[in-house]
mmCIF file of C-alpha atoms in Angstrom:
data_model
loop_
_atom_site.group_PDB
_atom_site.id
_atom_site.type_symbol
_atom_site.label_atom_id
_atom_site.label_comp_id
_atom_site.label_asym_id
_atom_site.label_seq_id
_atom_site.Cartn_x
_atom_site.Cartn_y
_atom_site.Cartn_z
ATOM 1 C CA MET A 108 -20.309 26.439 -4.760
ATOM 2 C CA PHE A 109 -17.619 23.719 -4.323
ATOM 3 C CA LYS A 110 -14.456 24.513 -2.394
ATOM 4 C CA CYS A 111 -10.985 23.043 -3.150
ATOM 5 C CA ARG A 112 -11.601 20.474 -0.382
ATOM 6 C CA ASP A 113 -14.748 19.216 -2.143
ATOM 7 C CA ILE A 114 -12.898 18.933 -5.494
ATOM 8 C CA HIS A 115 -10.341 16.786 -3.620
ATOM 9 C CA ALA A 116 -13.150 14.664 -2.134
ATOM 10 C CA HIS A 117 -15.164 14.070 -5.382
ATOM 11 C CA ALA A 118 -12.294 13.907 -7.902
ATOM 12 C CA SER A 119 -12.608 10.209 -8.653
ATOM 13 C CA ASP A 120 -16.394 10.521 -9.158
ATOM 14 C CA TYR A 121 -15.814 13.471 -11.518
ATOM 15 C CA LEU A 122 -13.143 11.635 -13.537
ATOM 16 C CA GLU A 123 -15.355 8.491 -13.863
ATOM 17 C CA ARG A 124 -18.446 10.685 -14.735
ATOM 18 C CA ARG A 125 -20.392 9.533 -11.703
ATOM 19 C CA LEU A 126 -21.390 13.015 -10.356
ATOM 20 C CA SER A 127 -24.975 14.216 -10.718
ATOM 21 C CA ARG A 128 -25.466 16.729 -13.529
ATOM 22 C CA TRP A 129 -25.715 19.627 -10.975
ATOM 23 C CA ASP A 130 -22.676 18.498 -9.038
ATOM 24 C CA ARG A 131 -20.745 18.176 -12.320
ATOM 25 C CA ILE A 132 -21.653 21.804 -13.253
ATOM 26 C CA LYS A 133 -20.539 23.021 -9.767
ATOM 27 C CA PHE A 134 -17.384 21.036 -10.116
ATOM 28 C CA ARG A 135 -16.546 22.430 -13.596
ATOM 29 C CA LEU A 136 -17.332 25.986 -12.453
ATOM 30 C CA HIS A 137 -14.828 25.620 -9.636
ATOM 31 C CA LEU A 138 -12.188 24.141 -12.033
ATOM 32 C CA PHE A 139 -12.737 27.134 -14.350
ATOM 33 C CA ILE A 140 -11.781 29.627 -11.645
ATOM 34 C CA CYS A 141 -9.198 27.558 -9.711
ATOM 35 C CA VAL A 142 -5.805 26.789 -11.277
ATOM 36 C CA ASP A 143 -4.698 24.751 -8.215
ATOM 37 C CA CYS A 144 -7.582 22.348 -8.575
ATOM 38 C CA ARG A 145 -7.107 22.100 -12.344
ATOM 39 C CA ASN A 146 -3.542 21.065 -11.612
ATOM 40 C CA PHE A 147 -4.690 18.621 -8.943
ATOM 41 C CA ILE A 148 -7.216 17.012 -11.286
ATOM 42 C CA ARG A 149 -4.573 16.694 -14.051
ATOM 43 C CA GLN A 150 -2.208 15.111 -11.509
ATOM 44 C CA LEU A 151 -4.780 12.615 -10.363
ATOM 45 C CA ALA A 152 -5.684 11.588 -13.911
ATOM 46 C CA THR A 153 -1.991 11.157 -14.598
ATOM 47 C CA THR A 154 -1.668 8.974 -11.421
ATOM 48 C CA ILE A 155 -4.578 6.756 -12.521
ATOM 49 C CA ALA A 156 -3.129 6.507 -16.110
ATOM 50 C CA ALA A 157 0.260 5.577 -14.721
ATOM 51 C CA LEU A 158 -1.274 2.892 -12.465
ATOM 52 C CA ALA A 159 -2.896 1.315 -15.565
ATOM 53 C CA ARG A 160 0.657 0.689 -16.842
ATOM 54 C CA VAL A 161 1.979 -0.855 -13.650
ATOM 55 C CA LYS A 162 2.462 -4.582 -13.962
ATOM 56 C CA GLN A 163 2.233 -6.644 -10.794
ATOM 57 C CA ALA A 164 4.929 -9.140 -10.800
ATOM 58 C CA THR A 165 4.508 -12.455 -8.952
ATOM 59 C CA ASP A 166 7.367 -13.351 -6.612
ATOM 60 C CA PRO A 167 9.352 -16.100 -8.521
ATOM 61 C CA LYS A 168 9.700 -18.404 -5.556
ATOM 62 C CA GLN A 169 5.961 -18.115 -4.818
ATOM 63 C CA LEU A 170 5.287 -18.801 -8.461
ATOM 64 C CA ASP A 171 7.393 -21.971 -8.502
ATOM 65 C CA ASP A 172 5.910 -23.277 -5.232
ATOM 66 C CA GLN A 173 2.354 -22.634 -6.415
ATOM 67 C CA LEU A 174 3.053 -24.185 -9.797
ATOM 68 C CA ALA A 175 4.473 -27.347 -8.288
ATOM 69 C CA ARG A 176 1.504 -27.706 -5.925
ATOM 70 C CA LEU A 177 -1.007 -27.057 -8.681
ATOM 71 C CA LEU A 178 0.531 -29.584 -11.117
ATOM 72 C CA LYS A 179 0.673 -32.183 -8.358
ATOM 73 C CA ALA A 180 -2.964 -31.634 -7.505
ATOM 74 C CA HIS A 181 -3.904 -31.733 -11.218
ATOM 75 C CA ARG A 182 -2.048 -35.101 -11.752
ATOM 76 C CA ALA A 183 -3.662 -36.548 -8.625
ATOM 77 C CA ASP A 184 -7.086 -35.580 -9.954
ATOM 78 C CA GLN A 185 -6.337 -37.156 -13.309
ATOM 79 C CA ASN A 186 -5.162 -40.359 -11.721
ATOM 80 C CA HIS A 187 -8.224 -40.495 -9.547
ATOM 81 C CA LYS A 188 -10.438 -40.151 -12.628
ATOM 82 C CA GLN A 189 -8.652 -42.995 -14.376
ATOM 83 C CA MET B 936 -8.000 -27.466 -43.927
ATOM 84 C CA ASN B 937 -9.511 -30.979 -44.188
ATOM 85 C CA GLY B 938 -12.238 -29.558 -46.467
ATOM 86 C CA VAL B 939 -13.703 -27.549 -43.658
ATOM 87 C CA LYS B 940 -14.563 -23.869 -44.186
ATOM 88 C CA PRO B 941 -12.536 -21.542 -42.019
ATOM 89 C CA GLY B 942 -14.602 -19.628 -39.448
ATOM 90 C CA PHE B 943 -16.829 -20.565 -36.598
ATOM 91 C CA ARG B 944 -18.883 -23.278 -38.210
ATOM 92 C CA CYS B 945 -16.024 -25.714 -38.410
ATOM 93 C CA ARG B 946 -15.922 -27.340 -35.005
ATOM 94 C CA SER B 947 -18.558 -28.957 -32.870
ATOM 95 C CA THR B 948 -19.514 -27.805 -29.425
ATOM 96 C CA GLN B 949 -16.692 -25.403 -28.816
ATOM 97 C CA ALA B 950 -17.476 -23.495 -32.032
ATOM 98 C CA THR B 951 -21.204 -23.347 -31.211
ATOM 99 C CA SER B 952 -20.230 -21.867 -27.837
ATOM 100 C CA TYR B 953 -18.120 -19.169 -29.571
ATOM 101 C CA GLN B 954 -20.921 -18.501 -31.958
ATOM 102 C CA LYS B 955 -23.509 -18.061 -29.234
ATOM 103 C CA ARG B 956 -21.299 -15.652 -27.337
ATOM 104 C CA LEU B 957 -20.418 -13.664 -30.387
ATOM 105 C CA SER B 958 -23.913 -13.385 -31.676
ATOM 106 C CA LYS B 959 -25.117 -12.142 -28.256
ATOM 107 C CA CYS B 960 -22.448 -9.370 -28.396
ATOM 108 C CA HIS B 961 -23.048 -8.591 -31.983
ATOM 109 C CA SER B 962 -26.784 -8.126 -31.594
ATOM 110 C CA THR B 963 -26.226 -5.618 -28.734
ATOM 111 C CA LEU B 964 -23.725 -3.746 -30.852
ATOM 112 C CA THR B 965 -25.959 -3.769 -33.923
ATOM 113 C CA ILE B 966 -28.793 -2.199 -31.950
ATOM 114 C CA ASN B 967 -26.489 0.499 -30.719
ATOM 115 C CA ILE B 968 -25.319 1.383 -34.237
ATOM 116 C CA TRP B 969 -28.798 2.427 -35.311
ATOM 117 C CA HIS B 970 -28.803 5.139 -32.677
ATOM 118 C CA VAL B 971 -26.050 6.922 -34.577
ATOM 119 C CA SER B 972 -26.730 8.996 -37.689
ATOM 120 C CA ALA B 973 -26.841 7.376 -41.104
ATOM 121 C CA TYR B 974 -23.594 9.050 -42.130
ATOM 122 C CA ALA B 975 -21.718 7.566 -39.183
ATOM 123 C CA ARG B 976 -23.070 4.000 -39.701
ATOM 124 C CA PRO B 977 -20.246 2.753 -41.929
ATOM 125 C CA ALA B 978 -17.795 3.799 -39.253
ATOM 126 C CA GLY B 979 -19.989 2.106 -36.640
ATOM 127 C CA LEU B 980 -20.023 -1.129 -38.645
ATOM 128 C CA LEU B 981 -16.268 -1.003 -38.820
ATOM 129 C CA LEU B 982 -16.178 -0.564 -35.025
ATOM 130 C CA VAL B 983 -18.459 -3.585 -34.707
ATOM 131 C CA SER B 984 -16.217 -5.763 -36.763
ATOM 132 C CA ALA B 985 -13.132 -4.559 -34.874
ATOM 133 C CA THR B 986 -14.781 -5.131 -31.588
ATOM 134 C CA ARG B 987 -15.964 -8.658 -32.696
ATOM 135 C CA SER B 988 -12.539 -9.619 -33.758
ATOM 136 C CA GLY B 989 -11.024 -8.341 -30.442
ATOM 137 C CA LEU B 990 -13.649 -10.313 -28.530
ATOM 138 C CA LEU B 991 -13.187 -13.304 -30.731
ATOM 139 C CA TYR B 992 -9.428 -13.140 -30.069
ATOM 140 C CA ARG B 993 -10.030 -13.055 -26.343
ATOM 141 C CA ILE B 994 -12.551 -15.844 -26.329
ATOM 142 C CA MET B 995 -10.476 -18.120 -28.582
ATOM 143 C CA HIS B 996 -7.264 -17.377 -26.722
ATOM 144 C CA GLU B 997 -8.801 -18.040 -23.358
ATOM 145 C CA GLN B 998 -10.572 -21.245 -24.476
ATOM 146 C CA GLU B 999 -7.265 -22.458 -25.880
ATOM 147 C CA LEU B 1000 -5.593 -21.658 -22.576
ATOM 148 C CA VAL B 1001 -8.380 -23.492 -20.682
ATOM 149 C CA ASN B 1002 -7.990 -26.546 -22.937
ATOM 150 C CA ARG B 1003 -4.216 -26.516 -22.380
ATOM 151 C CA LEU B 1004 -4.773 -26.341 -18.588
ATOM 152 C CA ILE B 1005 -7.237 -29.187 -18.647
ATOM 153 C CA ALA B 1006 -4.686 -31.222 -20.629
ATOM 154 C CA GLY B 1007 -2.099 -30.477 -17.897
ATOM 155 C CA ASP B 1008 0.215 -28.283 -19.995
ATOM 156 C CA GLU B 1009 2.908 -26.976 -17.620
ATOM 157 C CA ALA B 1010 3.553 -23.755 -19.619
ATOM 158 C CA ALA B 1011 -0.170 -22.893 -19.434
ATOM 159 C CA PHE B 1012 -0.108 -23.424 -15.640
ATOM 160 C CA ARG B 1013 2.928 -21.215 -15.391
ATOM 161 C CA GLN B 1014 1.186 -18.536 -17.355
ATOM 162 C CA VAL B 1015 -1.954 -18.424 -15.258
ATOM 163 C CA VAL B 1016 -0.163 -18.732 -11.912
ATOM 164 C CA SER B 1017 2.184 -15.968 -12.927
ATOM 165 C CA ASP B 1018 -0.743 -13.732 -14.184
ATOM 166 C CA TYR B 1019 -3.120 -14.258 -11.249
ATOM 167 C CA GLN B 1020 -1.348 -15.534 -8.096
ATOM 168 C CA GLY B 1021 -0.493 -12.066 -6.774
ATOM 169 C CA LEU B 1022 -3.848 -10.594 -7.653
ATOM 170 C CA MET B 1023 -5.678 -13.496 -6.062
ATOM 171 C CA LEU B 1024 -3.750 -13.005 -2.805
ATOM 172 C CA TYR B 1025 -4.588 -9.273 -2.710
ATOM 173 C CA VAL B 1026 -8.228 -10.086 -3.382
ATOM 174 C CA ALA B 1027 -8.290 -12.663 -0.620
ATOM 175 C CA ARG B 1028 -6.629 -10.208 1.759
ATOM 176 C CA GLY B 1029 -9.328 -7.645 0.835
ATOM 177 C CA ILE B 1030 -12.002 -10.096 2.015
ATOM 178 C CA ILE B 1031 -10.553 -12.008 4.954
ATOM 179 C CA ASP B 1032 -7.804 -11.845 7.521
ATOM 180 C CA ARG B 1033 -4.245 -11.686 6.190
ATOM 181 C CA ASP B 1034 -3.077 -14.862 8.057
ATOM 182 C CA ILE B 1035 -5.432 -17.186 6.172
ATOM 183 C CA ALA B 1036 -5.387 -15.430 2.819
ATOM 184 C CA GLU B 1037 -2.660 -17.678 1.359
ATOM 185 C CA GLU B 1038 -4.518 -20.755 2.507
ATOM 186 C CA VAL B 1039 -7.629 -19.411 0.758
ATOM 187 C CA VAL B 1040 -5.761 -18.737 -2.442
ATOM 188 C CA GLN B 1041 -4.403 -22.306 -2.359
ATOM 189 C CA ASP B 1042 -7.961 -23.734 -1.905
ATOM 190 C CA ALA B 1043 -9.159 -21.380 -4.650
ATOM 191 C CA TRP B 1044 -6.616 -22.729 -7.134
ATOM 192 C CA LEU B 1045 -7.803 -26.257 -6.524
ATOM 193 C CA ALA B 1046 -11.398 -25.080 -6.983
ATOM 194 C CA VAL B 1047 -10.368 -23.389 -10.254
ATOM 195 C CA LEU B 1048 -8.694 -26.612 -11.434
ATOM 196 C CA ARG B 1049 -11.852 -28.646 -10.773
ATOM 197 C CA ALA B 1050 -14.174 -26.099 -12.337
ATOM 198 C CA LEU B 1051 -12.075 -25.515 -15.474
ATOM 199 C CA PRO B 1052 -14.090 -27.926 -17.629
ATOM 200 C CA LYS B 1053 -17.199 -25.887 -16.775
ATOM 201 C CA PHE B 1054 -15.681 -22.538 -17.815
ATOM 202 C CA GLU B 1055 -18.016 -21.112 -20.475
ATOM 203 C CA GLY B 1056 -16.320 -17.737 -21.109
ATOM 204 C CA ARG B 1057 -19.409 -15.636 -20.029
ATOM 205 C CA SER B 1058 -16.913 -13.487 -18.221
ATOM 206 C CA SER B 1059 -13.223 -13.181 -18.819
ATOM 207 C CA LEU B 1060 -11.016 -15.905 -17.354
ATOM 208 C CA LYS B 1061 -9.559 -13.271 -14.929
ATOM 209 C CA THR B 1062 -12.971 -12.295 -13.571
ATOM 210 C CA TRP B 1063 -14.022 -15.918 -13.319
ATOM 211 C CA ILE B 1064 -10.934 -16.871 -11.359
ATOM 212 C CA LEU B 1065 -11.236 -13.929 -9.084
ATOM 213 C CA GLN B 1066 -14.927 -14.788 -8.415
ATOM 214 C CA ILE B 1067 -13.787 -18.247 -7.331
ATOM 215 C CA VAL B 1068 -11.228 -16.732 -4.939
ATOM 216 C CA SER B 1069 -13.926 -14.404 -3.602
ATOM 217 C CA ASN B 1070 -16.365 -17.328 -3.036
ATOM 218 C CA THR B 1071 -13.686 -19.347 -1.313
ATOM 219 C CA ALA B 1072 -12.694 -16.433 0.937
ATOM 220 C CA LYS B 1073 -16.336 -15.621 1.777
ATOM 221 C CA SER B 1074 -17.077 -19.245 2.717
ATOM 222 C CA ARG B 1075 -14.131 -18.995 5.183
ATOM 223 C CA ARG B 1076 -15.402 -15.705 6.716
ATOM 224 C CA ARG B 1077 -17.060 -15.867 10.055
ATOM 225 C CA HIS B 1078 -19.075 -12.722 9.877
ATOM 226 C CA GLU B 1079 -21.590 -12.310 7.129
ATOM 227 C CA ILE B 1080 -22.358 -8.635 7.258
ATOM 228 C CA ARG B 1081 -19.353 -6.550 6.448
ATOM 229 C CA SER B 1082 -18.233 -3.078 5.665
ATOM 230 C CA VAL B 1083 -14.577 -2.779 4.752
ATOM 231 C CA ALA B 1084 -12.828 -0.232 6.888
ATOM 232 C CA VAL B 1085 -12.057 2.518 4.425
ATOM 233 C CA GLY B 1086 -8.774 3.441 6.029
ATOM 234 C CA ASP B 1087 -7.446 6.885 6.624
ATOM 235 C CA ALA B 1088 -7.725 9.439 3.902
ATOM 236 C CA ALA B 1089 -4.397 10.955 2.943
ATOM 237 C CA ASP B 1090 -3.558 13.726 5.434
ATOM 238 C CA ILE B 1091 -6.414 15.964 4.416
ATOM 239 C CA GLU B 1092 -6.142 18.326 7.308
ATOM 240 C CA THR B 1093 -2.647 19.438 6.343
ATOM 241 C CA LEU B 1094 -3.597 19.831 2.664
ATOM 242 C CA PHE B 1095 -6.313 22.363 3.241
ATOM 243 C CA LYS B 1096 -6.861 25.593 5.229
ATOM 244 C CA ALA B 1097 -9.855 25.999 7.528
ATOM 245 C CA ASP B 1098 -11.687 27.821 4.739
ATOM 246 C CA GLY B 1099 -11.427 24.792 2.414
ATOM 247 C CA HIS B 1100 -8.751 26.107 0.104
ATOM 248 C CA TRP B 1101 -5.431 24.439 -0.586
ATOM 249 C CA SER B 1102 -2.941 25.254 2.123
ATOM 250 C CA GLU B 1103 -0.216 25.715 -0.436
ATOM 251 C CA PRO B 1104 -0.376 26.337 -4.296
ATOM 252 C CA ARG B 1105 -0.514 23.207 -6.447
ATOM 253 C CA GLY B 1106 2.239 23.547 -9.060
ATOM 254 C CA HIS B 1107 2.841 21.381 -12.084
ATOM 255 C CA TRP B 1108 4.614 18.091 -11.691
ATOM 256 C CA HIS B 1109 7.964 17.783 -13.492
ATOM 257 C CA HIS B 1110 6.940 14.264 -14.686
ATOM 258 C CA ASP B 1111 3.578 15.290 -16.074
ATOM 259 C CA THR B 1112 2.640 12.314 -18.157
ATOM 260 C CA PRO B 1113 2.294 8.639 -17.167
ATOM 261 C CA GLU B 1114 5.197 7.761 -19.484
ATOM 262 C CA ARG B 1115 7.489 10.345 -17.809
ATOM 263 C CA LEU B 1116 6.371 9.255 -14.394
ATOM 264 C CA LEU B 1117 7.235 5.629 -15.050
ATOM 265 C CA GLU B 1118 10.555 6.535 -16.652
ATOM 266 C CA SER B 1119 11.978 7.271 -13.207
ATOM 267 C CA GLU B 1120 13.069 4.094 -11.466
ATOM 268 C CA GLN B 1121 13.039 5.798 -8.076
ATOM 269 C CA LEU B 1122 9.455 6.834 -8.600
ATOM 270 C CA GLN B 1123 8.459 3.369 -9.670
ATOM 271 C CA GLN B 1124 9.884 2.084 -6.466
ATOM 272 C CA ALA B 1125 8.010 4.767 -4.556
ATOM 273 C CA LEU B 1126 4.796 3.713 -6.303
ATOM 274 C CA GLU B 1127 5.390 0.061 -5.539
ATOM 275 C CA GLY B 1128 5.963 1.084 -1.891
ATOM 276 C CA ALA B 1129 2.804 3.094 -1.876
ATOM 277 C CA LEU B 1130 0.827 0.123 -3.209
ATOM 278 C CA GLN B 1131 2.276 -2.182 -0.604
ATOM 279 C CA GLY B 1132 1.575 0.332 2.110
ATOM 280 C CA LEU B 1133 -2.136 0.613 1.378
ATOM 281 C CA PRO B 1134 -4.682 -0.956 3.765
ATOM 282 C CA ASP B 1135 -5.809 -4.342 2.306
ATOM 283 C CA GLY B 1136 -9.240 -3.261 1.232
ATOM 284 C CA GLN B 1137 -7.946 -0.077 -0.551
ATOM 285 C CA ARG B 1138 -5.154 -2.048 -2.256
ATOM 286 C CA ALA B 1139 -7.575 -4.756 -3.525
ATOM 287 C CA VAL B 1140 -9.980 -2.199 -5.025
ATOM 288 C CA LEU B 1141 -7.221 -0.146 -6.615
ATOM 289 C CA LEU B 1142 -5.524 -3.177 -8.162
ATOM 290 C CA LEU B 1143 -8.789 -4.491 -9.577
ATOM 291 C CA ARG B 1144 -9.939 -1.126 -10.943
ATOM 292 C CA ASP B 1145 -6.918 0.857 -11.993
ATOM 293 C CA ILE B 1146 -4.363 -1.849 -12.759
ATOM 294 C CA GLU B 1147 -6.612 -4.645 -13.948
ATOM 295 C CA GLY B 1148 -9.384 -2.507 -15.413
ATOM 296 C CA LEU B 1149 -12.414 -4.376 -13.919
ATOM 297 C CA GLU B 1150 -15.791 -2.700 -13.750
ATOM 298 C CA ILE B 1151 -16.999 -1.308 -10.388
ATOM 299 C CA ASP B 1152 -19.968 -3.783 -10.453
ATOM 300 C CA ASP B 1153 -17.652 -6.719 -10.836
ATOM 301 C CA ILE B 1154 -15.304 -5.504 -8.094
ATOM 302 C CA CYS B 1155 -18.285 -5.073 -5.718
ATOM 303 C CA LYS B 1156 -19.281 -8.719 -6.346
ATOM 304 C CA ILE B 1157 -15.720 -10.005 -5.988
ATOM 305 C CA LEU B 1158 -14.917 -8.150 -2.846
ATOM 306 C CA ASP B 1159 -18.428 -8.247 -1.470
ATOM 307 C CA VAL B 1160 -18.639 -4.570 -0.781
ATOM 308 C CA SER B 1161 -21.343 -2.017 -1.590
ATOM 309 C CA ALA B 1162 -20.756 0.361 -4.554
ATOM 310 C CA SER B 1163 -20.469 3.362 -2.253
ATOM 311 C CA ASN B 1164 -17.924 1.480 -0.044
ATOM 312 C CA CYS B 1165 -16.047 0.533 -3.172
ATOM 313 C CA ARG B 1166 -15.837 4.107 -4.473
ATOM 314 C CA VAL B 1167 -14.590 5.487 -1.145
ATOM 315 C CA LEU B 1168 -11.951 2.770 -0.953
ATOM 316 C CA LEU B 1169 -10.854 3.450 -4.569
ATOM 317 C CA HIS B 1170 -10.731 7.251 -4.140
ATOM 318 C CA ARG B 1171 -8.698 7.050 -0.884
ATOM 319 C CA ALA B 1172 -6.295 4.608 -2.427
ATOM 320 C CA ARG B 1173 -5.780 6.846 -5.408
ATOM 321 C CA LEU B 1174 -5.294 9.874 -3.183
ATOM 322 C CA ARG B 1175 -2.529 8.042 -1.289
ATOM 323 C CA VAL B 1176 -0.754 7.097 -4.519
ATOM 324 C CA TRP B 1177 -1.149 10.703 -5.779
ATOM 325 C CA GLN B 1178 0.264 11.962 -2.513
ATOM 326 C CA THR B 1179 3.277 9.642 -2.834
ATOM 327 C CA ILE B 1180 4.039 10.945 -6.293
ATOM 328 C CA ASP B 1181 3.425 14.577 -5.175
ATOM 329 C CA ARG B 1182 5.940 14.179 -2.320
ATOM 330 C CA PHE B 1183 8.396 12.654 -4.765
ATOM 331 C CA GLU B 1184 7.956 15.605 -7.162
ATOM 332 C CA LYS B 1185 8.497 18.053 -4.337
ATOM 333 C CA GLY B 1186 11.573 16.156 -3.210
ATOM 334 C CA GLU B 1187 10.101 15.284 0.156
ATOM 335 C CA PRO B 1188 10.958 11.969 1.868
ATOM 336 C CA GLU B 1189 8.105 9.391 2.115
#
């Protein structure tokens, strides 16, 4: 039988359906009887769903520097070909 | 329309390339449909056509972007650098030492630029670019065999009692949906802080999987880690982010 600590350890594998069939049954049995773990799993799923909406912004200065370097390299390449 | 039929047969090599990729995808999907019952097939066919148009959109959009990059279009360069620069840096840091990661990203951009005419769209542009960063980083690494340090798990000992049960009851969060979580500016900042505070390996896996939506297999290839290592890194990273939100919900300082 899984304990709360095991639920915490295998939660990602459960959410991504990577547990073996037997482990999945044990996991679900524990969730059935444990409201704390049900809450935890719901919170972890919410965390993952929230992460999917996070947009990583590139630092504007870094963007400009990189862009300038890249365009320069591209033009040098083009000139070399000609 | 210059007398040419709309569709995929109108243009020479590029169109042939779209057609090949689409027909490959279509045949796989067609086989899958026949596994569903006869009653569900019309719905399945609709799904195929929707998936095809989505895939077509991606392939055409990316090919157009690639053509613009090859032509030296500044707006196209701005778009790709803005989309991938940060991600490339985090991937590089997940593979090699922090101090040479920026240099590796710089080299990778040049490699991307040179390889652009060879981009065939077998994977998405994002995966293709990240694979180039990965190869550039790996070629700079001194040690061949590697196992990424998985980093500390979130303070597990304080979370559980000796008998394996939670040390305190787990109540509901006030912000209990992703939308509500991201409504709070303070919480967004806390999330950003949590992402920045993750060890490099954990952060790279979390970004690629949960933010960028890559498959585990692709992440393993990009970061050069085993599937089990990757799963541990991902889970630990998620637990840290979860713990950050949990502390925020309880009003505890980070």
